[in-house]
Coordinates of C-alpha atoms in Angstrom, one line a residue:
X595 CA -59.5 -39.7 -121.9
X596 CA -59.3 -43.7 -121.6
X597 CA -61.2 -45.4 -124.5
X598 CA -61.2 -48.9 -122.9
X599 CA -62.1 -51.9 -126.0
X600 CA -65.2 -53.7 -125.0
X601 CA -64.2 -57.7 -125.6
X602 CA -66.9 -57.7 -127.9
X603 CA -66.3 -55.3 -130.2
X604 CA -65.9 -58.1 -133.2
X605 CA -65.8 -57.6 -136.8
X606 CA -68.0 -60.4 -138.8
X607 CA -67.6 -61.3 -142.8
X608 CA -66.7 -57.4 -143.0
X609 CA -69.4 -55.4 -141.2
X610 CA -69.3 -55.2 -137.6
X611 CA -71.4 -57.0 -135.4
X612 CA -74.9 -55.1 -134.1
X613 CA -73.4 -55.0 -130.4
X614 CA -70.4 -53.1 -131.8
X615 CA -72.9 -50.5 -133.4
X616 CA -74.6 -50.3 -130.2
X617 CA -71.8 -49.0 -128.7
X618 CA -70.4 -47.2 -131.5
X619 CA -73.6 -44.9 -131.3
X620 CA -72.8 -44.7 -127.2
X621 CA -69.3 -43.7 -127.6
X622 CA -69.7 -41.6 -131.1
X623 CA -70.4 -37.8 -128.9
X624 CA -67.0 -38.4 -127.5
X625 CA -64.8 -38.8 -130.7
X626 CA -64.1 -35.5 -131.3
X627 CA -62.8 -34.6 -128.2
X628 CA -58.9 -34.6 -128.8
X629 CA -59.5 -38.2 -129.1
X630 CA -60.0 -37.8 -133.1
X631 CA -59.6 -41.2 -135.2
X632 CA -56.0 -40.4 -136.2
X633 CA -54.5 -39.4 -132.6
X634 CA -56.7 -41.0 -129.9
X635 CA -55.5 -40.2 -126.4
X636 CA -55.8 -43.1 -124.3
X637 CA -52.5 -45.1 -122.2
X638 CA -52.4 -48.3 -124.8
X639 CA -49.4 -49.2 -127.4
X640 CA -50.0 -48.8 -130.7
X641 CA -51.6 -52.0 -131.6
X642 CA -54.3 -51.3 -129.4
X643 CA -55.2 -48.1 -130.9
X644 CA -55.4 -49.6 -134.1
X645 CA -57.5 -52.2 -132.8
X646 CA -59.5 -49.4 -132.1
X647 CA -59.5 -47.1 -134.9
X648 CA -59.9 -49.5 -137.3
X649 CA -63.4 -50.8 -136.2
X650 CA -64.3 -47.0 -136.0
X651 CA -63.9 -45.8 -139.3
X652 CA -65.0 -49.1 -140.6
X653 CA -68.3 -48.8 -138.8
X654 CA -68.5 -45.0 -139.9
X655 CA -68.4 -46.5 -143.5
X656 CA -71.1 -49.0 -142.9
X657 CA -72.7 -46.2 -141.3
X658 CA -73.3 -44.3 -144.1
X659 CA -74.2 -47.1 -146.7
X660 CA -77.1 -47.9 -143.6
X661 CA -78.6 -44.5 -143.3
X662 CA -78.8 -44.0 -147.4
X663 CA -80.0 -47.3 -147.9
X664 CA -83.3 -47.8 -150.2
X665 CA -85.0 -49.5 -146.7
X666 CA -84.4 -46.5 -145.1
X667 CA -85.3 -43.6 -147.9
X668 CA -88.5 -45.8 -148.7
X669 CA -89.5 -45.5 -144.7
X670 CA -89.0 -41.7 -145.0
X671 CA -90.9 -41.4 -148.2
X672 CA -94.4 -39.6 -147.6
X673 CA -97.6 -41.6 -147.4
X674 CA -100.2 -41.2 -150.3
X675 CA -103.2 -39.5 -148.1
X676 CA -106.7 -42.0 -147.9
X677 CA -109.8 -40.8 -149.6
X678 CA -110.9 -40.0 -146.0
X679 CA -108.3 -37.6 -145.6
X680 CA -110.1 -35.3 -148.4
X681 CA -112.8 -32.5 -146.9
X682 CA -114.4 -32.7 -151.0
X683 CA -114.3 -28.9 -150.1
X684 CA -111.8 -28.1 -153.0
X685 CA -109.0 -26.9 -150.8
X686 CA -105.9 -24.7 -151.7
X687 CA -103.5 -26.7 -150.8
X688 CA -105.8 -30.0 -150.9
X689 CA -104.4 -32.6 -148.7
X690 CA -103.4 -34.4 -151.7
X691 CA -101.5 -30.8 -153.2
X692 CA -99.3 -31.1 -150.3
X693 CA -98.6 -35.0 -150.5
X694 CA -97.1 -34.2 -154.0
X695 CA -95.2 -31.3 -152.6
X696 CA -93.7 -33.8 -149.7
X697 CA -93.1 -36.2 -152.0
X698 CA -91.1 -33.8 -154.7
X699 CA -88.6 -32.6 -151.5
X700 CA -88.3 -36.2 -150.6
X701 CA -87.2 -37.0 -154.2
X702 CA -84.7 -34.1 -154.1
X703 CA -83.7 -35.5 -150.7
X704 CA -82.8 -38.8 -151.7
X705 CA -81.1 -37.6 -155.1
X706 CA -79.0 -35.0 -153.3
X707 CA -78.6 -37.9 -150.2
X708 CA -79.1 -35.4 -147.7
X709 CA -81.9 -35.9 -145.1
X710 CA -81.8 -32.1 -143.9
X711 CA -83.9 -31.2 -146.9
X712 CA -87.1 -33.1 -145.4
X713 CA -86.0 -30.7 -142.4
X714 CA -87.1 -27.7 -144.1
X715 CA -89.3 -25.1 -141.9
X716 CA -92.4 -24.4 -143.8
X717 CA -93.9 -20.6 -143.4
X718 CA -95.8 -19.6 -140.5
X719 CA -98.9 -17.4 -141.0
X720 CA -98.2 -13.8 -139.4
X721 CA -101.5 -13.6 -137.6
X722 CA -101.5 -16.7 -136.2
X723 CA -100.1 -20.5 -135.7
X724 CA -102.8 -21.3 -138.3
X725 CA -101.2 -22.5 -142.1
X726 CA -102.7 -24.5 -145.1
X727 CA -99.7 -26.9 -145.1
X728 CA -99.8 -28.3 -141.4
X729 CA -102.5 -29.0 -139.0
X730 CA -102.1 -26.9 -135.9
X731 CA -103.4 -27.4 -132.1
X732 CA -106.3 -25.6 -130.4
X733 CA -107.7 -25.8 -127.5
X734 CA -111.3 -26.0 -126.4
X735 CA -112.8 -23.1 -124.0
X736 CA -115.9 -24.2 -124.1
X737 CA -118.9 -26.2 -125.4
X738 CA -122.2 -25.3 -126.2
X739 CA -125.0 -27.9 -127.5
X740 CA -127.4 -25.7 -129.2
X741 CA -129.6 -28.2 -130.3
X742 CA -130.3 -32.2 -130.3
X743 CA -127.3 -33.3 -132.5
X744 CA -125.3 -29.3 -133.0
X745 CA -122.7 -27.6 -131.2
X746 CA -121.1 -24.9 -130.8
X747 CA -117.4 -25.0 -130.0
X748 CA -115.4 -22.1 -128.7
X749 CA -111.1 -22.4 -129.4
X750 CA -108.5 -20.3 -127.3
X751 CA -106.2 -18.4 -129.7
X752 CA -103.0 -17.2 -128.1
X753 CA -102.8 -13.8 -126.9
X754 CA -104.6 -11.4 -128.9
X755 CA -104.2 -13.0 -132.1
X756 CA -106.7 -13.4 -134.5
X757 CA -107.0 -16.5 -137.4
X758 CA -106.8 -13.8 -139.9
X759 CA -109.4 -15.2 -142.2
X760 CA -111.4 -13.4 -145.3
X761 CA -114.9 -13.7 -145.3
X762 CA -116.5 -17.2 -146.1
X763 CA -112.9 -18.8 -145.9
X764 CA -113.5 -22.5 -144.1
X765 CA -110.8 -24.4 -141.9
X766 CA -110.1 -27.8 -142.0
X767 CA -110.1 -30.2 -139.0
X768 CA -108.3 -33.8 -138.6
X769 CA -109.6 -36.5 -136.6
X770 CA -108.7 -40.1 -135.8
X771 CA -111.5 -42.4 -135.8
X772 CA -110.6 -46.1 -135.4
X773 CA -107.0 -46.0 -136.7
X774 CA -108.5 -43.5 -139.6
X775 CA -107.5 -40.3 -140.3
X776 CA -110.2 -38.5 -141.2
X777 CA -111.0 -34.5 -142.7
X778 CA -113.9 -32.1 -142.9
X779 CA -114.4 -28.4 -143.6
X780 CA -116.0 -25.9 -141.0
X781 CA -116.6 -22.3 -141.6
X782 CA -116.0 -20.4 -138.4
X783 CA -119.0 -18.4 -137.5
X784 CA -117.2 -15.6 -135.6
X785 CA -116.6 -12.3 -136.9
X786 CA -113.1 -12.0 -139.3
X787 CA -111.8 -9.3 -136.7
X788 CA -112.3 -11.5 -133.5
X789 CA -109.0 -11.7 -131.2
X790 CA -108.5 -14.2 -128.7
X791 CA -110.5 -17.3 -129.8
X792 CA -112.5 -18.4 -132.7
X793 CA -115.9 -20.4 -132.6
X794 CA -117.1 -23.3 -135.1
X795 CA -120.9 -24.5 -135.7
X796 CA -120.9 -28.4 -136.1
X797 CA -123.5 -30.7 -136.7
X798 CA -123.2 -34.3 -135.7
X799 CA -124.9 -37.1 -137.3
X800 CA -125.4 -40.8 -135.8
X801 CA -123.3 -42.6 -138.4
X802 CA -120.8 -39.8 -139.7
X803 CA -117.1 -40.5 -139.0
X804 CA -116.1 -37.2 -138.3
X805 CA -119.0 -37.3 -135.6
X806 CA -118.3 -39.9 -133.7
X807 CA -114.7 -38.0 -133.5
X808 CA -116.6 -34.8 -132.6
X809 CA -119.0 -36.0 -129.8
X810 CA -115.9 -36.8 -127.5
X811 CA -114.7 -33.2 -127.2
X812 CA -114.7 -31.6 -123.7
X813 CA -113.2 -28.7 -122.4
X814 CA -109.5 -28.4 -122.4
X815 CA -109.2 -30.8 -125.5
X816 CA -106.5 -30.1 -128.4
X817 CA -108.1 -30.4 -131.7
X818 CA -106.0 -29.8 -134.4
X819 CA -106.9 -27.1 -137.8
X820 CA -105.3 -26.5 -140.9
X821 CA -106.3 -23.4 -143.0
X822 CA -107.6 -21.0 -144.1
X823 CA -109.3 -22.2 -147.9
X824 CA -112.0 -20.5 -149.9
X825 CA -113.3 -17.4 -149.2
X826 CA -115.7 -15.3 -150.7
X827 CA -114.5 -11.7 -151.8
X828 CA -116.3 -8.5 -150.7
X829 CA -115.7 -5.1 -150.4
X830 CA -118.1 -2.4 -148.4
X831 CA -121.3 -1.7 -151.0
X832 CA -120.1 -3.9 -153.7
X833 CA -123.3 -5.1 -154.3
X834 CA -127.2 -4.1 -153.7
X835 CA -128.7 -6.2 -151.9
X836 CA -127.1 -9.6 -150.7
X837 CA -129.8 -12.5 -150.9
X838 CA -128.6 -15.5 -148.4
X839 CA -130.0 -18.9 -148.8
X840 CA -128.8 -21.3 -146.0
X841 CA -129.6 -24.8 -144.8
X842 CA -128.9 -25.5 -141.8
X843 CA -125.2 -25.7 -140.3
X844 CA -125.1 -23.7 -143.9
X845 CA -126.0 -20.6 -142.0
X846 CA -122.4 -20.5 -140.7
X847 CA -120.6 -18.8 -143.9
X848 CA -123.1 -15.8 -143.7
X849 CA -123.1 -14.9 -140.1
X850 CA -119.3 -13.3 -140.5
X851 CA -121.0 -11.3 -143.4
X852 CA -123.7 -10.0 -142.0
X853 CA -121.8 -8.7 -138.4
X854 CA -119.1 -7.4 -141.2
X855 CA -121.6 -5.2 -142.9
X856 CA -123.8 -4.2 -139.7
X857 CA -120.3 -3.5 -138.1
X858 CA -119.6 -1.3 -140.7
X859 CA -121.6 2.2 -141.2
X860 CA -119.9 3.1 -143.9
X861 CA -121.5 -0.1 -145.4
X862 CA -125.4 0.3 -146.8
X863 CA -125.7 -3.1 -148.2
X864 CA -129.3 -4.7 -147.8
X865 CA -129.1 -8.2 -146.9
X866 CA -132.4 -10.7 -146.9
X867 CA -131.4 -14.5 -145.0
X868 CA -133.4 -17.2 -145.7
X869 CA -132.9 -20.0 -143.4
X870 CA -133.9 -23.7 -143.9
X871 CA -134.5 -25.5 -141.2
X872 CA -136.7 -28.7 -140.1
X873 CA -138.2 -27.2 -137.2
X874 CA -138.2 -23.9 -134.9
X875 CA -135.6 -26.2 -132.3
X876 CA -133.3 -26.2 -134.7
X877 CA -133.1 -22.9 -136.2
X878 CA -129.7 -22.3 -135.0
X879 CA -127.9 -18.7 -133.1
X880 CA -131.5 -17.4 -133.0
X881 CA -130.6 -14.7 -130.7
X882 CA -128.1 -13.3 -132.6
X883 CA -130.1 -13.6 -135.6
X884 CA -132.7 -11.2 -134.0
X885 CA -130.4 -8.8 -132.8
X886 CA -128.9 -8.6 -136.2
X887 CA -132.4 -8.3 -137.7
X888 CA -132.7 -5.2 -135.7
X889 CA -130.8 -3.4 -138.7
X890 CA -132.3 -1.2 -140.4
X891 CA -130.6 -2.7 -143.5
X892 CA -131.0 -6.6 -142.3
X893 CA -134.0 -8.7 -143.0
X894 CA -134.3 -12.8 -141.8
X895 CA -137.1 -15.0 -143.3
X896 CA -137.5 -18.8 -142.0
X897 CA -138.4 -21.9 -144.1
X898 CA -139.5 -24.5 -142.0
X899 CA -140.0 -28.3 -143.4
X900 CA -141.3 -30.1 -140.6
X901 CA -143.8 -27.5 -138.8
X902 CA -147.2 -27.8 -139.0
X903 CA -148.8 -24.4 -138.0
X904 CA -147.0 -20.8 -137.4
X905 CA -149.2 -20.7 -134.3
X906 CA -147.2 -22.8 -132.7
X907 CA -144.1 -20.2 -133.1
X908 CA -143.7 -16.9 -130.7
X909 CA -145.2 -14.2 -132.5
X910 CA -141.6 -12.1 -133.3
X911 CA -141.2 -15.3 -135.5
X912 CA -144.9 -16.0 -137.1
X913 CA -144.6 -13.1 -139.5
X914 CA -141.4 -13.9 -141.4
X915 CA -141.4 -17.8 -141.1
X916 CA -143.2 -20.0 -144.2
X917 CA -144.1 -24.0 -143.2
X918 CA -142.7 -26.6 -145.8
X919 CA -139.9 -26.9 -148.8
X920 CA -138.1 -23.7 -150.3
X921 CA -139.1 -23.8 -153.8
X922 CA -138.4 -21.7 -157.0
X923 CA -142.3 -19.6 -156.0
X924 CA -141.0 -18.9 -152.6
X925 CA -137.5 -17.6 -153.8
X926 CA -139.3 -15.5 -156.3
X927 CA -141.7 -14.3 -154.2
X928 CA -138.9 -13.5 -151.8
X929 CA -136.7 -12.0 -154.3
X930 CA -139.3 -9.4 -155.6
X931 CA -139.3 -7.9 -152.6
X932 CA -135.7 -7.2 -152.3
X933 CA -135.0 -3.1 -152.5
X934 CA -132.3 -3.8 -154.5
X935 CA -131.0 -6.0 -157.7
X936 CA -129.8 -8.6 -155.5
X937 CA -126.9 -11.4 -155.7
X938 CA -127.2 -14.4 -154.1
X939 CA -124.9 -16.5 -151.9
X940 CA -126.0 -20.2 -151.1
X941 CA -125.0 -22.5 -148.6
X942 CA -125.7 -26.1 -147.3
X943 CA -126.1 -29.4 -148.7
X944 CA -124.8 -30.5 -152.0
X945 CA -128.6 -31.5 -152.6
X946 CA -129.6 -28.4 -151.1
X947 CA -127.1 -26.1 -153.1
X948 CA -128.2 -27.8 -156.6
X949 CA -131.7 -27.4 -156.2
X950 CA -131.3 -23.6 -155.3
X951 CA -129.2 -23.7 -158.5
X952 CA -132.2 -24.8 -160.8
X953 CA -134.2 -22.5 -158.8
X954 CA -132.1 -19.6 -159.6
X955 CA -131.6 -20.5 -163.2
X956 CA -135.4 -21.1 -163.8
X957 CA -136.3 -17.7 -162.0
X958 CA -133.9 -16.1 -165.0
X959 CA -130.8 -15.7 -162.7
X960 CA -127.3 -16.4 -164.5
X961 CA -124.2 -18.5 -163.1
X962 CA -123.0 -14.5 -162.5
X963 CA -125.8 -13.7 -160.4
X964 CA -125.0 -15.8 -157.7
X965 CA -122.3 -17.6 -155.5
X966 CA -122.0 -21.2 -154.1
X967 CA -120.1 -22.0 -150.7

């Protein structure tokens, strides 16, 4: 090999000059190859090869004092996440859990001065690519507007993999809107046991961040989860009679356990949904909420807030559908003729989730008696 000196190659107050390191980095893959600092085959005399060497291991020095610098440890240090990056949906890990996590490794990292430690492979779930730490790519199959301002999105998983989620666990999704990075939680509304794709229930409002992220989606798109969180737990028969109350895009958590109890006979739970909606347009999945309803053990009421007469309704809906607000005489009314001591799960706005809470509480029901999404 013939290592020929570049006329350049020019040392300055002690450290070498920035051409010099250029070309240090060019030529460093072929020290090593019998040409090693202390026997370097090339045809010069000896000065030349310590014109050589010497510049080498001097820049391998300054080197190392670069690369463990504080400029360079404090541009590998982890970013504190924005309040934007927080769903609010009490997440395990939150965003903000695995900042500290990063940012403990990091420390370690620059203690130990070894940058391999912020190399580390973090666990893969065994279902799936899906994890709680890191936000993972999916893409869209298809898009289905199911009302004015809703959606319904459909996500290839590879294979015949499943997301392995419990019931009433929620993923979280990660948009860019404008330069900001922003987070929200979605429940899946497919059954736990699906294989080969997933599908997620979103509303879109005019002014909402995550929206205007949402609203570009098309077919083919990678949109990127991180999950599962949550969950609520059940096991076949564990209780009576479940007694849903959902608004809206809330309706999502309890389709996955209603298709988990009808898809199980060995299950004889009694479940009664109530669903709030503003108008018959936008009750949402109405077929499948029929077809479930065809249970023997399923039962679906409406509660609609912006109707003005049932007559305007098909008749399969007029019977089980009330016009205005849910209130605490409704849910009692409701609840008294459940067949069994029922325990409630409630899902949808924080508003929406408080006042079914005072509702509950008033009607005699303890913080026991019922779960919150």
């Amino acid at each position: 090999m013939r290592l020929v000196v570049p006329p350049r190659w020019t040392l300055r107050q002690g450290t070498l000059s920035l051409h010099w390191l250029h070309r240090f980095f060019q030529l460093t893959p072929y020290i090593g190859e019998g040409a090693k600092l202390g026997r370097l085959r090339y045809q010069a005399h000896s000065w030349k090869a310590a014109l050589v060497a010497c510049p080498l291991m001097l820049a391998s020095c300054r080197l190392s004092e670069i690369m463990d610098s504080e400029d360079v440890w404090l541009s590998l240090k982890p970013s504190e996440p924005l309040p934007s990056q927080c769903c609010g949906s009490g997440c395990k890990p939150c965003i903000y859990d695995i900042y500290q996590k990063e940012l403990e490794k990091w420390e370690e990292a620059k203690a130990k001065k070894d940058r391999s430690l912020l190399n580390r492979k973090k666990q893969q779930s065994s279902n799936s690519e899906l994890t709680p730490e890191t936000f993972t790519a999916f893409i869209i199959s298809s898009v289905n507007q199911l009302t004015e301002d809703s959606y319904q999105y459909t996500f290839e998983l590879p294979g015949n993999s499943s997301l392995g989620l419990s019931l009433g666990q929620h993923i979280v999704l990660r948009g860019l809107v404008n330069g900001l990075e922003v987070q929200r939680a979605y429940t899946p509304i497919t059954p736990v046991n699906t294989e080969g794709y997933f599908e997620v229930l979103i509303k879109c409002y005019e002014t909402g961040r995550m929206s205007q992220y949402v609203k570009t989606w098309k077919e083919g798109d990678k949109v990127f989860w991180r999950g599962p969180f949550g969950g609520f737990p059940y096991t076949a028969n564990q209780y009576g009679e479940l007694f849903m109350l959902a608004s809206g895009t809330g309706l999502a958590p309890m389709l996955p356990i209603i298709q988990y109890i009808t898809g199980n006979e060995d299950d004889e739970t009694f479940v009664t949904l109530v669903g709030c909606f503003k108008t018959f347009e936008n009750i949402y999945m109405k077929s499948l909420l029929q077809e479930q309803a065809r249970f023997w053990n399923i039962r679906t009421f409406y509660v609609l807030s912006q109707e003005r007469s049932l007559e305007n309704l098909p008749w399969s809906f007029q019977g089980n559908t009330h016009i205005g607000r849910i209130n605490e005489n409704m849910i009692r009314s409701m609840m008294d003729t459940c067949r069994k001591q029922p325990f409630v799960l409630i899902c949808g706005s924080v508003t929406f989730s408080e006042d079914m809470e005072r509702h509950l509480k008033a009607i005699g029901l303890g913080e026991e008696s019922y779960f919150v999404f």
